[in-house]
Short mmCIF file of C-alpha atoms in Angstrom, two decimals:
data_model
loop_
_atom_site.label_atom_id
_atom_site.label_comp_id
_atom_site.label_asym_id
_atom_site.label_seq_id
_atom_site.Cartn_x
_atom_site.Cartn_y
_atom_site.Cartn_z
CA MET A 20 76.65 -59.36 -26.04
CA LYS A 21 80.10 -58.91 -26.29
CA LEU A 22 82.01 -56.03 -28.46
CA ASP A 23 85.19 -56.09 -29.62
CA ILE A 24 87.29 -52.90 -29.98
CA LYS A 25 87.33 -52.60 -33.69
CA THR A 26 83.30 -53.16 -33.39
CA ALA A 27 82.94 -49.92 -30.90
CA VAL A 28 85.11 -48.17 -32.73
CA LEU A 29 82.92 -48.46 -35.88
CA THR A 30 79.81 -48.09 -34.34
CA LEU A 31 81.44 -44.47 -32.62
CA ILE A 32 82.05 -43.35 -36.22
CA VAL A 33 78.74 -44.34 -37.67
CA MET A 34 77.25 -42.63 -34.77
CA ALA A 35 79.13 -39.46 -35.24
CA ALA A 36 78.59 -39.29 -38.69
CA GLY A 37 74.80 -39.56 -38.65
CA GLY A 38 74.52 -37.73 -35.79
CA GLY A 39 76.44 -34.78 -38.11
CA LEU A 40 74.41 -34.97 -40.95
CA LEU A 41 71.20 -34.72 -38.90
CA VAL A 42 71.86 -31.75 -37.25
CA PHE A 43 73.10 -30.07 -40.36
CA LEU A 44 69.50 -31.23 -41.94
CA ILE A 45 67.88 -29.63 -39.07
CA GLY A 46 70.13 -26.53 -38.97
CA ILE A 47 69.44 -25.92 -42.90
CA ARG A 48 65.87 -26.17 -42.23
CA THR A 49 65.92 -24.02 -39.47
CA ILE A 50 67.61 -21.07 -41.54
CA ARG A 51 65.04 -21.58 -44.31
CA SER A 52 61.88 -21.35 -41.48
CA GLY A 53 63.64 -17.87 -40.31
CA GLN A 54 64.01 -16.08 -43.62
CA ARG A 55 60.07 -16.72 -43.98
CA LEU A 56 59.09 -14.74 -40.76
CA PRO A 57 58.28 -11.25 -40.74
CA PHE A 58 59.35 -10.15 -37.20
CA PHE A 59 63.10 -8.89 -36.92
CA ARG A 60 63.82 -10.62 -33.75
CA LYS A 61 62.31 -14.00 -34.51
CA ARG A 62 64.11 -14.16 -37.66
CA GLN A 63 66.99 -13.32 -36.13
CA ASP A 64 66.50 -16.07 -33.09
CA LEU A 65 66.08 -18.87 -36.01
CA LEU A 66 69.07 -17.83 -38.33
CA MET A 67 71.11 -17.78 -35.32
CA ARG A 68 70.16 -21.55 -34.25
CA GLY A 69 70.43 -22.73 -37.78
CA TRP A 70 74.13 -21.51 -37.89
CA ARG A 71 74.95 -22.89 -34.41
CA ARG A 72 73.75 -26.51 -35.59
CA ILE A 73 75.41 -26.24 -38.87
CA VAL A 74 78.97 -25.45 -36.97
CA LEU A 75 77.57 -28.31 -34.56
CA SER A 76 77.25 -31.00 -37.59
CA VAL A 77 80.81 -29.91 -38.60
CA LEU A 78 82.17 -30.40 -35.34
CA LEU A 79 80.30 -34.05 -35.49
CA VAL A 80 81.91 -34.93 -38.65
CA ALA A 81 85.13 -33.86 -37.71
CA CYS A 82 85.15 -36.49 -34.51
CA ALA A 83 84.06 -38.97 -36.44
CA PHE A 84 86.88 -38.59 -38.51
CA PHE A 85 89.44 -38.57 -35.74
CA ILE A 86 87.76 -41.29 -33.71
CA GLY A 87 88.18 -43.46 -37.23
CA LYS A 88 91.95 -42.57 -37.27
CA PHE A 89 93.05 -42.18 -33.40
CA GLY A 90 90.54 -44.76 -31.94
CA GLU A 91 91.52 -47.55 -32.24
CA PRO A 92 95.37 -47.76 -32.15
CA THR A 93 94.82 -45.60 -28.88
CA ALA A 94 91.95 -47.93 -27.34
CA TYR A 95 95.00 -51.18 -27.49
CA LYS A 96 96.97 -48.88 -25.49
CA VAL A 97 94.66 -49.43 -23.01
CA PHE A 98 93.21 -52.34 -23.32
CA PRO A 99 95.23 -55.56 -24.32
CA PRO A 100 94.69 -57.02 -28.47
CA SER A 101 91.97 -58.99 -29.08
CA PRO A 102 91.99 -60.39 -32.13
CA THR A 103 89.41 -61.79 -34.43
CA ILE A 104 90.85 -64.96 -36.53
CA THR A 105 89.26 -65.89 -39.29
CA LEU A 106 89.84 -69.66 -40.19
CA THR A 107 91.49 -71.08 -42.75
CA PRO A 108 88.95 -73.31 -44.53
CA THR A 109 90.26 -77.18 -44.36
CA ILE A 110 89.96 -79.90 -47.24
CA THR A 111 87.25 -82.18 -46.22
CA LEU A 112 87.07 -86.21 -48.32
CA THR A 113 83.98 -86.27 -49.83
CA PRO A 114 82.43 -89.54 -49.02
CA THR A 115 81.82 -90.58 -52.73
CA ILE A 116 84.91 -91.54 -53.97
CA THR A 117 85.85 -95.04 -52.93
CA LEU A 118 88.82 -97.04 -54.38
CA THR A 119 88.28 -99.25 -57.03
CA PRO A 120 89.23 -103.04 -56.34
CA THR A 121 90.95 -103.34 -59.84
CA ILE A 122 93.73 -100.97 -58.73
CA THR A 123 96.71 -103.03 -56.84
CA LEU A 124 99.47 -101.92 -55.76
CA THR A 125 103.03 -103.12 -57.51
CA PRO A 126 105.22 -105.01 -54.69
CA THR A 127 107.87 -101.80 -55.56
CA ILE A 128 105.22 -99.35 -54.07
CA THR A 129 105.03 -99.15 -50.31
CA ASN A 130 102.38 -97.62 -48.04
CA THR A 131 103.92 -93.90 -46.02
CA PRO A 132 101.85 -93.49 -42.92
CA SER A 133 99.95 -90.39 -43.47
CA ILE A 134 98.14 -87.75 -40.90
CA THR A 135 94.41 -88.51 -41.40
CA PRO A 136 92.56 -84.76 -43.11
CA THR A 137 90.97 -84.61 -39.56
CA PRO A 138 93.28 -84.97 -36.66
CA MET A 139 92.10 -87.52 -33.57
CA MET A 140 92.85 -87.08 -29.71
CA PRO A 141 95.03 -90.78 -29.00
CA GLU A 142 93.15 -92.37 -25.95
CA GLU A 143 96.15 -92.21 -24.19
CA ILE A 144 96.33 -88.40 -23.91
CA ALA A 145 92.79 -87.87 -23.91
CA THR A 146 93.10 -89.64 -19.93
CA GLN A 147 95.31 -86.82 -18.87
CA PHE A 148 92.75 -84.34 -19.35
CA LEU A 149 92.36 -82.04 -16.40
CA GLY A 150 89.76 -79.21 -17.35
CA ILE A 151 86.62 -78.43 -15.64
CA VAL A 152 85.03 -76.03 -18.35
CA THR A 153 83.41 -77.10 -21.47
CA PRO A 154 85.07 -75.21 -24.33
CA ASN A 155 83.78 -72.22 -26.19
CA PRO A 156 82.74 -73.91 -29.58
CA GLU A 157 83.53 -70.40 -31.06
CA SER A 158 87.03 -70.30 -29.73
CA VAL A 159 89.59 -69.29 -32.78
CA PHE A 160 93.06 -70.13 -33.14
CA SER A 161 95.66 -68.39 -36.15
CA THR A 162 98.01 -70.21 -38.26
CA LEU A 163 100.65 -71.73 -36.10
CA GLN A 164 103.89 -69.95 -36.98
CA PHE A 165 107.48 -71.96 -36.05
CA SER A 166 110.63 -70.14 -34.77
CA LYS A 167 113.63 -71.03 -32.59
CA ALA A 168 112.87 -68.26 -30.46
CA ILE A 169 109.88 -65.91 -29.35
CA ASP A 170 109.37 -61.80 -28.19
CA GLU A 171 108.49 -61.15 -24.65
CA SER A 172 105.15 -60.56 -26.59
CA ARG A 173 104.90 -64.33 -27.30
CA LEU A 174 105.32 -63.23 -30.99
CA ALA A 175 107.47 -65.32 -33.47
CA VAL A 176 111.19 -63.89 -34.08
CA ASN A 177 112.41 -64.73 -37.63
CA PRO A 178 109.45 -67.38 -38.81
CA ALA A 179 110.33 -69.93 -41.02
CA THR A 180 109.26 -73.80 -42.21
CA GLU A 181 112.52 -75.31 -42.64
CA PHE A 182 115.17 -75.74 -39.96
CA ALA A 183 118.30 -77.29 -40.13
CA ASN A 184 120.09 -79.26 -37.52
CA PRO A 185 121.42 -78.93 -34.80
CA VAL A 186 117.65 -77.98 -34.16
CA GLY A 187 117.48 -78.07 -30.55
CA LYS A 188 114.33 -76.07 -29.21
CA LEU A 189 111.25 -75.21 -31.38
CA TYR A 190 107.95 -72.59 -31.01
CA ALA A 191 104.79 -72.86 -32.95
CA THR A 192 102.80 -69.29 -32.00
CA PHE A 193 99.31 -68.47 -32.29
CA SER A 194 96.43 -65.59 -31.79
CA TYR A 195 93.59 -66.99 -30.15
CA ASN A 196 89.78 -65.11 -29.09
CA ASN A 197 87.11 -66.69 -27.21
CA MET A 198 88.75 -68.89 -25.11
CA LEU A 199 87.53 -69.55 -21.31
CA ASP A 200 90.09 -70.54 -18.48
CA GLY A 201 89.74 -74.00 -17.46
CA SER A 202 88.86 -75.16 -20.72
CA GLN A 203 91.29 -78.41 -21.83
CA TRP A 204 93.64 -77.78 -24.42
CA THR A 205 96.42 -79.65 -26.15
CA ALA A 206 99.23 -79.54 -28.52
CA LEU A 207 101.19 -82.59 -30.42
CA TRP A 208 104.17 -82.48 -32.37
CA TYR A 209 104.19 -85.49 -34.85
CA ARG A 210 106.94 -86.47 -37.46
CA VAL A 211 105.08 -87.70 -40.30
CA GLN A 212 107.05 -90.30 -41.66
CA ASP A 213 106.55 -93.09 -39.20
CA LEU A 214 103.76 -90.78 -37.55
CA LYS A 215 105.81 -90.40 -34.13
CA LEU A 216 104.81 -88.44 -31.40
CA ILE A 217 108.18 -86.41 -30.22
CA CYS A 218 106.31 -83.78 -27.86
CA TYR A 219 103.13 -83.16 -26.58
CA GLU A 220 101.39 -80.99 -24.18
CA THR A 221 97.56 -81.15 -22.08
CA GLN A 222 96.42 -78.53 -19.75
CA ALA A 223 93.83 -76.56 -18.48
CA TRP A 224 93.67 -73.72 -20.47
CA ASN A 225 94.75 -69.87 -18.05
CA GLY A 226 95.65 -67.52 -20.76
CA GLY A 227 92.32 -65.37 -20.94
CA THR A 228 90.08 -64.91 -23.72
CA GLY A 229 92.29 -63.43 -26.95
CA GLY A 230 96.04 -63.20 -27.06
CA TYR A 231 99.03 -64.70 -28.29
CA GLY A 232 100.06 -68.05 -27.15
CA TYR A 233 102.44 -71.02 -28.25
CA THR A 234 103.63 -74.31 -27.27
CA GLU A 235 106.84 -75.89 -27.57
CA CYS A 236 108.83 -79.06 -27.92
CA GLU A 237 112.73 -79.88 -27.45
CA PRO A 238 113.02 -83.87 -27.88
CA ILE A 239 116.71 -85.22 -27.54
CA SER A 240 118.62 -84.31 -30.28
CA SER A 241 118.45 -87.64 -32.31
CA ASP A 242 114.40 -87.23 -32.56
CA TRP A 243 115.08 -84.45 -35.17
CA LEU A 244 114.95 -86.37 -38.10
CA PRO A 245 115.23 -85.08 -41.43
CA GLY A 246 111.53 -84.96 -42.93
CA GLU A 247 108.17 -83.43 -42.50
CA TYR A 248 106.88 -82.58 -39.23
CA GLU A 249 103.03 -81.65 -38.08
CA VAL A 250 101.40 -79.61 -35.24
CA GLN A 251 98.35 -80.12 -34.23
CA VAL A 252 96.08 -77.96 -31.80
CA PHE A 253 93.15 -79.41 -29.64
CA LEU A 254 90.29 -78.15 -27.84
CA GLY A 255 88.92 -80.26 -25.60
CA MET A 256 88.43 -83.30 -28.40
CA GLN A 257 87.73 -81.20 -30.97
CA TRP A 258 90.77 -80.24 -33.55
CA GLN A 259 91.28 -76.64 -34.49
CA VAL A 260 94.28 -76.10 -36.10
CA SER A 261 97.62 -77.77 -37.62
CA GLY A 262 100.65 -76.65 -39.30
CA ARG A 263 103.89 -78.32 -40.55
CA PHE A 264 107.52 -77.73 -40.87
CA THR A 265 110.59 -79.44 -42.19
CA VAL A 266 113.80 -80.37 -40.59
CA THR A 267 116.90 -81.15 -42.79
CA GLY A 268 120.61 -83.03 -42.24
CA ASN A 269 121.08 -85.37 -40.24
CA PRO A 270 120.91 -84.68 -36.48
CA PRO A 271 124.12 -85.02 -34.19
CA THR A 272 125.61 -88.09 -32.96
CA PRO A 273 124.58 -87.98 -28.83
CA VAL A 274 128.24 -88.31 -27.44
CA PRO A 275 128.39 -91.52 -25.03
CA THR A 276 128.42 -91.03 -21.34
CA MET A 277 130.97 -93.13 -19.12
CA THR A 278 129.01 -95.14 -16.35
CA PRO A 279 131.19 -96.04 -13.74
CA THR A 280 131.14 -99.88 -12.88
CA PRO A 281 131.90 -100.80 -9.38
CA THR A 282 134.57 -102.86 -8.77
CA ARG A 283 134.21 -105.56 -5.45
CA THR A 284 137.12 -104.56 -2.98
CA ALA A 285 138.38 -107.96 -1.14
CA THR A 286 137.54 -106.95 2.89
CA ILE A 287 140.65 -108.68 5.15
CA THR A 288 139.10 -109.32 8.59
CA PRO A 289 141.42 -109.54 10.99
CA GLY A 290 141.99 -112.63 12.99
CA PRO A 291 143.02 -112.98 16.52
CA SER A 292 146.07 -111.56 16.98
CA PRO A 293 149.15 -114.24 17.71
CA THR A 294 150.28 -113.88 21.52
CA ARG A 295 154.27 -113.72 21.36
CA THR A 296 155.32 -115.79 24.25
CA SER A 297 159.26 -115.55 24.71
CA THR A 298 161.23 -118.00 27.26
CA ARG A 299 164.43 -116.27 29.00
CA THR A 300 166.71 -118.73 30.33
CA PRO A 301 168.68 -117.11 33.16
CA ARG A 302 172.23 -117.25 32.55
CA PRO A 303 174.33 -119.02 35.00
CA SER A 304 176.73 -117.11 36.51
CA LEU A 305 180.36 -118.03 36.08
CA THR A 306 182.08 -119.52 39.23
CA PRO A 307 185.86 -120.68 39.25
CA THR A 308 187.06 -123.51 40.88
CA ILE A 309 190.53 -123.51 42.37
CA THR A 310 191.92 -126.54 42.90
CA ARG A 311 195.62 -126.93 44.71
CA THR A 312 197.41 -130.36 45.02
CA LEU A 313 200.78 -130.68 46.05
CA ALA A 314 202.38 -133.54 44.37
CA PRO A 315 205.04 -135.70 45.98
CA SER A 316 208.16 -133.90 44.64
CA LEU A 317 207.19 -131.04 46.91
CA THR A 318 205.93 -129.59 43.51
CA PRO A 319 202.61 -127.19 43.82
CA THR A 320 200.50 -127.73 41.03
CA ARG A 321 197.81 -124.92 40.49
CA THR A 322 194.73 -125.55 39.00
CA SER A 323 191.90 -123.18 37.66
CA THR A 324 188.53 -124.80 36.19
CA HIS A 325 186.08 -122.36 34.47
CA ALA A 326 183.20 -123.93 34.01
CA PRO A 327 180.31 -121.84 32.68
CA THR A 328 177.10 -123.10 31.66
CA TRP A 329 174.69 -121.65 28.80
CA THR A 330 171.02 -123.24 28.65
CA SER A 331 169.28 -122.47 25.52
CA THR A 332 166.42 -123.90 24.00
CA PRO A 333 166.88 -126.22 22.31
CA VAL A 334 170.09 -126.48 22.13
CA THR A 335 172.73 -126.04 25.80
CA PRO A 336 176.14 -125.34 24.82
CA THR A 337 178.84 -126.13 27.55
CA ASN A 338 181.76 -124.18 27.67
CA THR A 339 184.66 -125.87 29.90
CA ARG A 340 188.37 -124.31 29.98
CA ALA A 341 191.03 -125.98 32.33
CA PRO A 342 193.79 -124.46 32.29
CA THR A 343 196.79 -125.72 34.11
CA MET A 344 199.93 -123.67 35.37
CA THR A 345 203.14 -125.59 36.19
CA PRO A 346 205.60 -122.93 37.94
CA THR A 347 209.65 -123.88 37.30
CA PRO A 348 211.71 -124.98 40.41
#
């Protein structure tokens, strides 16, 4: 048998108050019985016993009062809160209402996609389930509250139902009770206009039996288009609770990022290095040739001939100097 803190406090109050009333009646009866006895000693004993019971009844009533006023807050300081959530009534369509074939849509009216009254789990999300525990059918969730931040107790900070762009990250907080660890739970974030799933999370539950929880969504900035959004919470394949909020204003334009384009660089492959061959022709030494000739007139003649030769490739220049010296007689 599961007994929460509030029920336990109410039980103690009823027991203390009922016990006090019963002891009070027994004390009154004891006093009346003692007054009818003729023996002094026995009469005094019964009267004393009756007054003690009356005082005990007063203490029990006072104890019931203090338990009712201070019992539950004191218990919540020792044990974590497990709030009992009341399910919000859901509107279901009656099967007797059908569309008559005489009603036709005019060409100017377009059908706007809408989320069905009883949300269904998409098959592509159901294939990702990892839970190994059957969900408790008595599990309950509170209504969703939306905010841009949560505190350390997982409660919404400044909850609202309308957010202006740029939105960034949003939280959907809730309280829960009678949950089982290991059971699969899922949160789906839809844009109502086009039924686009912008965020989702599905995993095995690990938050304990009761307390406070949240789901978060932070898509790219261009996904927060102005319009209405809905968050659906499932336990296993069974839908539990939904909540809606509105986004206003146009989302910020994403800043284009420059992607560097690789440039092909020509690679020069060195060929065989040329071998420089130099041919050096040795320079011939200058050898003077002196020729002396005696003329018949006995006039000596001195002839000096320098014939140096430079050889170069392909032209070989030749310089010839032939000075003639004739002395005066």
